[in-house]
Short mmCIF file of C-alpha atoms and ligand atoms in Angstrom, two decimals:
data_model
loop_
_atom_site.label_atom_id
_atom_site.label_comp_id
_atom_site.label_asym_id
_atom_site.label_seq_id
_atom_site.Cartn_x
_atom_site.Cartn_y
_atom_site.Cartn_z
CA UNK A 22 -10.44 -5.87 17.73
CA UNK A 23 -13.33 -4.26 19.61
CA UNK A 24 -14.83 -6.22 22.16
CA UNK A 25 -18.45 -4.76 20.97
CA UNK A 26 -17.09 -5.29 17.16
CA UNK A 27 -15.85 -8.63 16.45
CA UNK A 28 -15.31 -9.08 13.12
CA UNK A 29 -11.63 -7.97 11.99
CA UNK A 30 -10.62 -6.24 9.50
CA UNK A 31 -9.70 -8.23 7.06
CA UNK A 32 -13.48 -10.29 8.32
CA UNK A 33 -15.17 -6.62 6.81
CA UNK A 34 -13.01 -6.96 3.82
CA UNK A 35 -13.98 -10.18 2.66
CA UNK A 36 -17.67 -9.59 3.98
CA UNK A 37 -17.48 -6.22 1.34
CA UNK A 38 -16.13 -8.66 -1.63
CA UNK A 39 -18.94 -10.66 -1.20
CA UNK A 40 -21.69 -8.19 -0.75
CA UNK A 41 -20.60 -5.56 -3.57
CA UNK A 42 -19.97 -6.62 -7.25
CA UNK A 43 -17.68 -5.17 -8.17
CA UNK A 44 -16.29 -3.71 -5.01
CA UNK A 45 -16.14 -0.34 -5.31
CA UNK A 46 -12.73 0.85 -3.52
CA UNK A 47 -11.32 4.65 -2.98
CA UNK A 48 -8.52 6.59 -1.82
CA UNK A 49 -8.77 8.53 1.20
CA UNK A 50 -5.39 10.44 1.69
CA UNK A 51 -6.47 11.17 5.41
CA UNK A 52 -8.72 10.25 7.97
CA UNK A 53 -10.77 13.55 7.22
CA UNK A 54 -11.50 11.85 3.38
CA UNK A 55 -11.82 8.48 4.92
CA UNK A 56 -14.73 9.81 6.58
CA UNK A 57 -15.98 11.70 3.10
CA UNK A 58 -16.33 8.30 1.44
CA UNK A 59 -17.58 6.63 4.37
CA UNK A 60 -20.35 9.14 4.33
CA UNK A 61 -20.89 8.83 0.23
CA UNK A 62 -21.56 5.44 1.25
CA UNK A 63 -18.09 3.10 0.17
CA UNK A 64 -17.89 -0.16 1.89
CA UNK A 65 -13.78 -0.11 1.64
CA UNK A 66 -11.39 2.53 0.83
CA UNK A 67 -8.18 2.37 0.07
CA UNK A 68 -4.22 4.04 1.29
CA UNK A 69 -2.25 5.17 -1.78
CA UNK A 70 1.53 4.81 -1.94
CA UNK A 71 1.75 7.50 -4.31
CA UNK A 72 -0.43 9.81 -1.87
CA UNK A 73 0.97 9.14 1.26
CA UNK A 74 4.31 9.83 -0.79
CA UNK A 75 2.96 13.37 -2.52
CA UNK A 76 0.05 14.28 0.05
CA UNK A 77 1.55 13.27 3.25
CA UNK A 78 5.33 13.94 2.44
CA UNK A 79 5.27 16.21 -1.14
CA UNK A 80 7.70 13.80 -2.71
CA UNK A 81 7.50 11.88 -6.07
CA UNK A 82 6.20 7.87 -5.83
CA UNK A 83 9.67 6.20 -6.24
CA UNK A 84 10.11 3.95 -3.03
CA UNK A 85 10.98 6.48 -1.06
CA UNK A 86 8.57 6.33 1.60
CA UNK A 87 9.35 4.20 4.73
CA UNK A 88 6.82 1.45 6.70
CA UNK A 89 7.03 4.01 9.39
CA UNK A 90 5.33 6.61 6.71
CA UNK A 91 2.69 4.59 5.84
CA UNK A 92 1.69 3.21 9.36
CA UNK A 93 1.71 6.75 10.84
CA UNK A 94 -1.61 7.04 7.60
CA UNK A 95 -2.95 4.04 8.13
CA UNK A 96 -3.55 4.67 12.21
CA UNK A 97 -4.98 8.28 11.91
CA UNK A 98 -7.50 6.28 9.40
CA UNK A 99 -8.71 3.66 11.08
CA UNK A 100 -8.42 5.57 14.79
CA UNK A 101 -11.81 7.27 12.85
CA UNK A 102 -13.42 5.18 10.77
CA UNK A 103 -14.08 1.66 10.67
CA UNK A 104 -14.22 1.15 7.31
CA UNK A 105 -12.02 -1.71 5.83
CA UNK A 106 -9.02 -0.29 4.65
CA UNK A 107 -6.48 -1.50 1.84
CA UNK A 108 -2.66 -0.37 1.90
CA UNK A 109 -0.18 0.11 -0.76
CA UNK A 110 2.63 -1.55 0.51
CA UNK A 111 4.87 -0.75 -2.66
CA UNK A 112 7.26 -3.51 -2.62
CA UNK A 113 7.09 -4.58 1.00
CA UNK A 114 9.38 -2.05 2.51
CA UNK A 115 12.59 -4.32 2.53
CA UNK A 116 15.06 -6.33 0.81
CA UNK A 117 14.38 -9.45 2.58
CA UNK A 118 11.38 -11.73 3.57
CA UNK A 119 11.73 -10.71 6.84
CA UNK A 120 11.06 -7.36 6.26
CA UNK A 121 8.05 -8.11 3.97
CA UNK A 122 6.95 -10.28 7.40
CA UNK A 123 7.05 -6.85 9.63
CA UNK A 124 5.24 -5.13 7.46
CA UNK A 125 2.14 -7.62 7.01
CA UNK A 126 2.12 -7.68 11.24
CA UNK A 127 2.88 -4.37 11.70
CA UNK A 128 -0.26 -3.68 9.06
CA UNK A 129 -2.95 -5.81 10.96
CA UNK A 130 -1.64 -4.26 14.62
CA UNK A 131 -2.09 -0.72 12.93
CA UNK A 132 -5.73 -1.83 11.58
CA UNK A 133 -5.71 -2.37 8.09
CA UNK A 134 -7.95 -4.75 6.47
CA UNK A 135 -5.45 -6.06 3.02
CA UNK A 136 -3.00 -4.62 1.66
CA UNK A 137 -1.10 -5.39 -1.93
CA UNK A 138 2.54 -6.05 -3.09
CA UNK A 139 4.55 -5.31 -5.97
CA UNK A 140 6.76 -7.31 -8.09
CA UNK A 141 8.61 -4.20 -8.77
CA UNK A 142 12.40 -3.62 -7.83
CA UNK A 143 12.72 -2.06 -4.79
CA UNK A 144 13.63 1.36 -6.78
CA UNK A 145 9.88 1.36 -7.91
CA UNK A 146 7.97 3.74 -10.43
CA UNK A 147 3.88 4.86 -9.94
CA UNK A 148 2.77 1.74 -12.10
CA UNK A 149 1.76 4.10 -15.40
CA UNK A 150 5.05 5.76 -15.82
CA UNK A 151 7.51 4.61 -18.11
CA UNK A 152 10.79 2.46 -17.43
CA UNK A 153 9.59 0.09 -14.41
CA UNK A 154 11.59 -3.47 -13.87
CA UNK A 155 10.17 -6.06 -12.21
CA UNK A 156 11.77 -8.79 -10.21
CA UNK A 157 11.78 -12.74 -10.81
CA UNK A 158 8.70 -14.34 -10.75
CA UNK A 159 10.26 -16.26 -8.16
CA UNK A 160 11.41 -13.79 -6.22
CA UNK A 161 8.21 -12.22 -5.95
CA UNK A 162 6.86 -15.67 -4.97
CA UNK A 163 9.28 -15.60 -2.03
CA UNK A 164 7.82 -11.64 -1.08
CA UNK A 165 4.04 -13.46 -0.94
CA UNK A 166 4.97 -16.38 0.61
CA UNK A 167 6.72 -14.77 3.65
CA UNK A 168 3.68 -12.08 3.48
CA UNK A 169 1.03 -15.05 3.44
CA UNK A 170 2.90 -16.91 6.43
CA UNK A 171 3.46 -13.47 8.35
CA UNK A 172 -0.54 -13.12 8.57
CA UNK A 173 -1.40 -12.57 12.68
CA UNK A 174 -5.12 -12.64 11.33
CA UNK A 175 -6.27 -15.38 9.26
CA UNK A 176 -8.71 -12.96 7.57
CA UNK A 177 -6.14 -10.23 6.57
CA UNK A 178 -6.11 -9.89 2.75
CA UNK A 179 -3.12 -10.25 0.77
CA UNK A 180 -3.38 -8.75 -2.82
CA UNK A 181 -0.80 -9.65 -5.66
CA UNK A 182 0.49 -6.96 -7.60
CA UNK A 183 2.27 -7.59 -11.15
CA UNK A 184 3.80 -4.63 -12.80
CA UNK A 185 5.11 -7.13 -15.56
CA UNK A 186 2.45 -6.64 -18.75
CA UNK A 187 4.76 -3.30 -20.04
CA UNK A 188 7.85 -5.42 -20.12
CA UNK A 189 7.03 -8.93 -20.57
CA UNK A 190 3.47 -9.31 -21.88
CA UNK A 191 0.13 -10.75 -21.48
CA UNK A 192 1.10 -14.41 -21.46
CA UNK A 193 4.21 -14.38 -19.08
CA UNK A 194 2.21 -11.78 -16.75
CA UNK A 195 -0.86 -14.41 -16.40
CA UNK A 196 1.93 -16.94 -15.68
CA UNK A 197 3.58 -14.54 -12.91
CA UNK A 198 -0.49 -14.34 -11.17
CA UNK A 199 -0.90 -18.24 -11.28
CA UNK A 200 2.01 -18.70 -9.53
CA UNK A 201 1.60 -15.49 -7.46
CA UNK A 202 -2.20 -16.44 -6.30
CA UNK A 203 -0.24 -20.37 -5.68
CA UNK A 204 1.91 -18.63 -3.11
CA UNK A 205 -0.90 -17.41 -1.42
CA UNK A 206 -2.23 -14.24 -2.89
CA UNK A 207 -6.29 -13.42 -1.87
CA UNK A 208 -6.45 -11.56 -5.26
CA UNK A 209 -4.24 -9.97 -8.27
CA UNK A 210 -3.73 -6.94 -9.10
CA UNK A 211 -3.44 -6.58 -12.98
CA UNK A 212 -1.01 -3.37 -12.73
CA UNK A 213 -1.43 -0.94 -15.98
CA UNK A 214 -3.40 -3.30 -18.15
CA UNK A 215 -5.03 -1.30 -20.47
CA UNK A 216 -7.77 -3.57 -22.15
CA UNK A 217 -11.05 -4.51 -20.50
CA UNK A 218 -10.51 -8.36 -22.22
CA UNK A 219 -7.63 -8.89 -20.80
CA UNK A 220 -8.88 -8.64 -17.26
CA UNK A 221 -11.55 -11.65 -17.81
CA UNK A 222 -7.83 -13.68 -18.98
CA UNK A 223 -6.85 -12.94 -15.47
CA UNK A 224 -10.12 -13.99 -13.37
CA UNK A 225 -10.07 -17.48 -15.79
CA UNK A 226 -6.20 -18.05 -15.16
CA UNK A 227 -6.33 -17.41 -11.31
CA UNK A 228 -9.73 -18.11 -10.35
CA UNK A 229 -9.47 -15.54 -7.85
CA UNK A 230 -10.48 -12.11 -7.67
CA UNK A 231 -9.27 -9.52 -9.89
CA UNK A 232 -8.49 -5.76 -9.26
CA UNK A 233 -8.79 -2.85 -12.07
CA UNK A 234 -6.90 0.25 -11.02
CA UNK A 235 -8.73 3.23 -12.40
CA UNK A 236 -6.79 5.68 -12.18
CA UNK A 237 -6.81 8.74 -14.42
CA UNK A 238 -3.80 9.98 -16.57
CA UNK A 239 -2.86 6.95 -16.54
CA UNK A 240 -2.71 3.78 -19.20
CA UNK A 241 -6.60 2.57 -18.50
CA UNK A 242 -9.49 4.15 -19.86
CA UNK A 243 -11.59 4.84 -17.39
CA UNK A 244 -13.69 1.93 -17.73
CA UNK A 245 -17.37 2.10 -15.98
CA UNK A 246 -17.93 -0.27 -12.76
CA UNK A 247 -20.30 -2.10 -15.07
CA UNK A 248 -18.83 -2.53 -17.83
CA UNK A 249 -15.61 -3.99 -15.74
CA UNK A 250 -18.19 -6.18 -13.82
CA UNK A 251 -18.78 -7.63 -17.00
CA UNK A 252 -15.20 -8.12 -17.82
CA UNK A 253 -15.21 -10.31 -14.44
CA UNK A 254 -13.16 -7.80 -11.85
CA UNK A 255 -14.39 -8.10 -8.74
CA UNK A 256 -12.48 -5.09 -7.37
CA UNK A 257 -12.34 -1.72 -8.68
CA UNK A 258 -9.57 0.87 -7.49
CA UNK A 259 -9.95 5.14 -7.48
CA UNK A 260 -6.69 5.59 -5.35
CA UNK A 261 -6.40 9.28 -5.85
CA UNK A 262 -9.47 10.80 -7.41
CA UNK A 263 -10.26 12.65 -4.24
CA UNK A 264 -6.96 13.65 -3.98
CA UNK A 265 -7.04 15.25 -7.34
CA UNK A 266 -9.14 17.11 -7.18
CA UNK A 267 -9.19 18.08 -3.22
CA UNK A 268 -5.55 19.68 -4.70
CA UNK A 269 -6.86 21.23 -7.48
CA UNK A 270 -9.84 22.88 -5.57
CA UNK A 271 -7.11 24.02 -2.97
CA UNK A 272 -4.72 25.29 -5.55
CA UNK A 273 -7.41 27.36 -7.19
CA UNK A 274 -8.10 28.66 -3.45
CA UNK A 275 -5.03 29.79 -2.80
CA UNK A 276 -4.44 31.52 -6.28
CA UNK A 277 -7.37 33.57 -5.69
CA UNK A 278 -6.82 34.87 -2.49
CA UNK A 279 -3.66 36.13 -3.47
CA UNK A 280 -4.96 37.52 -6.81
CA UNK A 281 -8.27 38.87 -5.73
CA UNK A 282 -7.09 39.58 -1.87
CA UNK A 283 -10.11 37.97 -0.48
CA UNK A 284 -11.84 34.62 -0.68
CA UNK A 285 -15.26 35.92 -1.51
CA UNK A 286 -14.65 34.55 -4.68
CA UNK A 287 -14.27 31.06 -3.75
CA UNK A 288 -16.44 30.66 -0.65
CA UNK A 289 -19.14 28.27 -3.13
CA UNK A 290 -15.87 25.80 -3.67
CA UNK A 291 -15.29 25.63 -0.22
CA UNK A 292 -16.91 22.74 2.45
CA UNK A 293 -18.96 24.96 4.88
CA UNK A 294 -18.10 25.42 9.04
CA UNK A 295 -21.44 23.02 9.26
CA UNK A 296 -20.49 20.45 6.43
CA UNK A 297 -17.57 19.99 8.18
CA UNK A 298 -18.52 19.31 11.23
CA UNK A 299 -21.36 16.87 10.19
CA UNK A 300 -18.78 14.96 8.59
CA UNK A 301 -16.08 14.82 11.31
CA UNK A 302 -18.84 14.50 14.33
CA UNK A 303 -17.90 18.03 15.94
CA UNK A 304 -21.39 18.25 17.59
CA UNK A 305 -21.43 14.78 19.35
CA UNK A 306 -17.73 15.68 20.96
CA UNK A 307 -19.47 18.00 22.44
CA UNK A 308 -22.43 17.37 23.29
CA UNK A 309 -20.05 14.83 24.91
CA UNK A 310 -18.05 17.21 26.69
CA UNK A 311 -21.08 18.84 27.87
CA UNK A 312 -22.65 15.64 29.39
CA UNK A 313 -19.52 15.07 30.87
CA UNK A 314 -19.32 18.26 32.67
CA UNK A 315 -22.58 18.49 33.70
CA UNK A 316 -21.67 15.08 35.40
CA UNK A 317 -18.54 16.08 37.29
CA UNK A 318 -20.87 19.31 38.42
CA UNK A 319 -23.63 17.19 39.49
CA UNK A 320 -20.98 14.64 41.66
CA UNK A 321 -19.55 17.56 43.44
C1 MIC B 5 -2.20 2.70 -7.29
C2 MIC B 5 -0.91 3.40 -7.09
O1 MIC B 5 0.07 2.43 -6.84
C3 MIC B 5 -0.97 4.30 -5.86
O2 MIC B 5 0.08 4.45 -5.21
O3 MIC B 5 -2.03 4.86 -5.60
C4 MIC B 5 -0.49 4.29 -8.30
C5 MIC B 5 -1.57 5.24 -8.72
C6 MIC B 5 -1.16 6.36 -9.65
O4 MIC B 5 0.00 6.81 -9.62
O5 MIC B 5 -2.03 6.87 -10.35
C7 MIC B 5 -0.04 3.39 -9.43
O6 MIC B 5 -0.88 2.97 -10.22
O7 MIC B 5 1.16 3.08 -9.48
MG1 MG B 6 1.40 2.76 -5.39
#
């Protein structure tokens, strides 16, 4: 915590739940795009586990990524931009309650604002992908309880995930988030739930808030923010759209320069030298750097 800035992360978290309805949350798969939606004016964003697993490290999102992966994310984010920032934490990095504990401390020292955890197996899937298991309800339980009582900041926001409506339903999953938001989950994730009724079954259930993942190619139909406002979800989740399409725009880059042997073609896709850095402050470093020197000329 900043001694000019004294409301935590998690404090700017809650403080965005309350203030936007829905909350609007997106992915930034770097600091640079942190910035980009702190600009387009987002009050939270969010840290995928499937991007820091295909942008960061080019591999598929199957639990392979390590605590250490996602930290190393999570501090070039919020080094930048102040933003509160929620973290995929996949299924807690660890088979036991201790490591679920590490990870909740070692998120709040690194920053974040909330993250959310998965009642998936440890060998998880991307949540809209065929072929996921989930553990015991009671064994996820044990994951939020040791997660809850791990908290170094009372304000740090826990988020329930439930990847349980493909196998076991709509009934038994709303059964899972009672006792999931009991163990002391801030909100619930309602993994892959493909109809905009069945969300308002989860806000009446848990009385707490309710999170729609919207992401596309996936199982949801890309819903409106109003028309899940209506539905009563209170959060509202793009964790890779940027992503997308920052990959597609590059992949179409680099296709034409080798085609066409010059960029010419491209140049209107591209950010310019100046958009750039507007966004990443390149002209107050140094005009910085410039006051500074002129200081250490002036003192000699
Ligand atoms: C939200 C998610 O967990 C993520 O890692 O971003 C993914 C998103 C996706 O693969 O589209 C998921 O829904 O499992
Ligand atoms: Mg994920």
């Amino acid at each position: 915590m900043q001694p000019n800035n004294p409301k935590s992360p998690g404090q700017k978290f809650r403080e965005a739940l309350r203030n936007e309805k829905p909350l609007q949350i997106v992915g930034a798969i770097n600091a640079n795009h942190a910035l980009l939606a702190q600009q387009a004016g987002f009050n939270a964003i969010y840290l995928s586990g499937g991007g820091v697993a295909a942008g960061s490290l080019g591999i598929p999102d199957l639990g392979i990524t390590t605590l250490e992966d996602v930290l190393i994310d999570i501090q070039r984010i919020t080094n930048v931009c102040d933003l509160p920032l929620l973290v995929d934490v996949d299924t807690g990095f660890g088979p036991s309650a201790f490591n679920v504990a590490r990870t909740v401390k070692s998120l709040i020292k690194a920053g974040a604002a909330a993250l959310h955890i998965e009642d998936q197996v440890g060998a998880k899937r991307c949540g809209h992908r065929p072929g996921k298991e989930v553990v015991s309800k009671d064994e996820m339980v044990d994951r939020l309880k040791a997660a809850a009582d791990a908290r170094i900041d009372e304000h740090f926001v826990i988020g329930a995930r439930t990847d349980a409506f493909a196998n076991e339903g709509l009934e038994k999953t709303l059964e899972r988030a009672v006792a999931y938001k009991e163990a002391g989950a801030d909100f619930i994730f309602a993994e892959a739930v493909p109809d905009l009724s069945y969300y308002r079954k989860f806000v009446e259930a848990t009385g707490i808030p309710v999170l729609a993942n919207i992401t596309e190619f996936g199982m949801i139909p890309m819903y409106t923010v109003e028309e899940l406002g209506e539905a009563g979800v209170e959060l509202v989740l793009y964790p890779l759209s940027a992503f997308r399409a920052a990959n597609k725009a590059a992949q179409n880059v680099y296709q034409h320069i080798r085609k066409d042997g010059t960029q010419k073609n491209v140049l209107d896709t591209m950010q310019t030298r100046e958009e750039l850095y507007k966004s990443i402050g390149y002209h107050a470093y140094e005009q910085k750097l410039d006051d500074l020197f002129k200081k250490n000329q002036d003192g000699k």
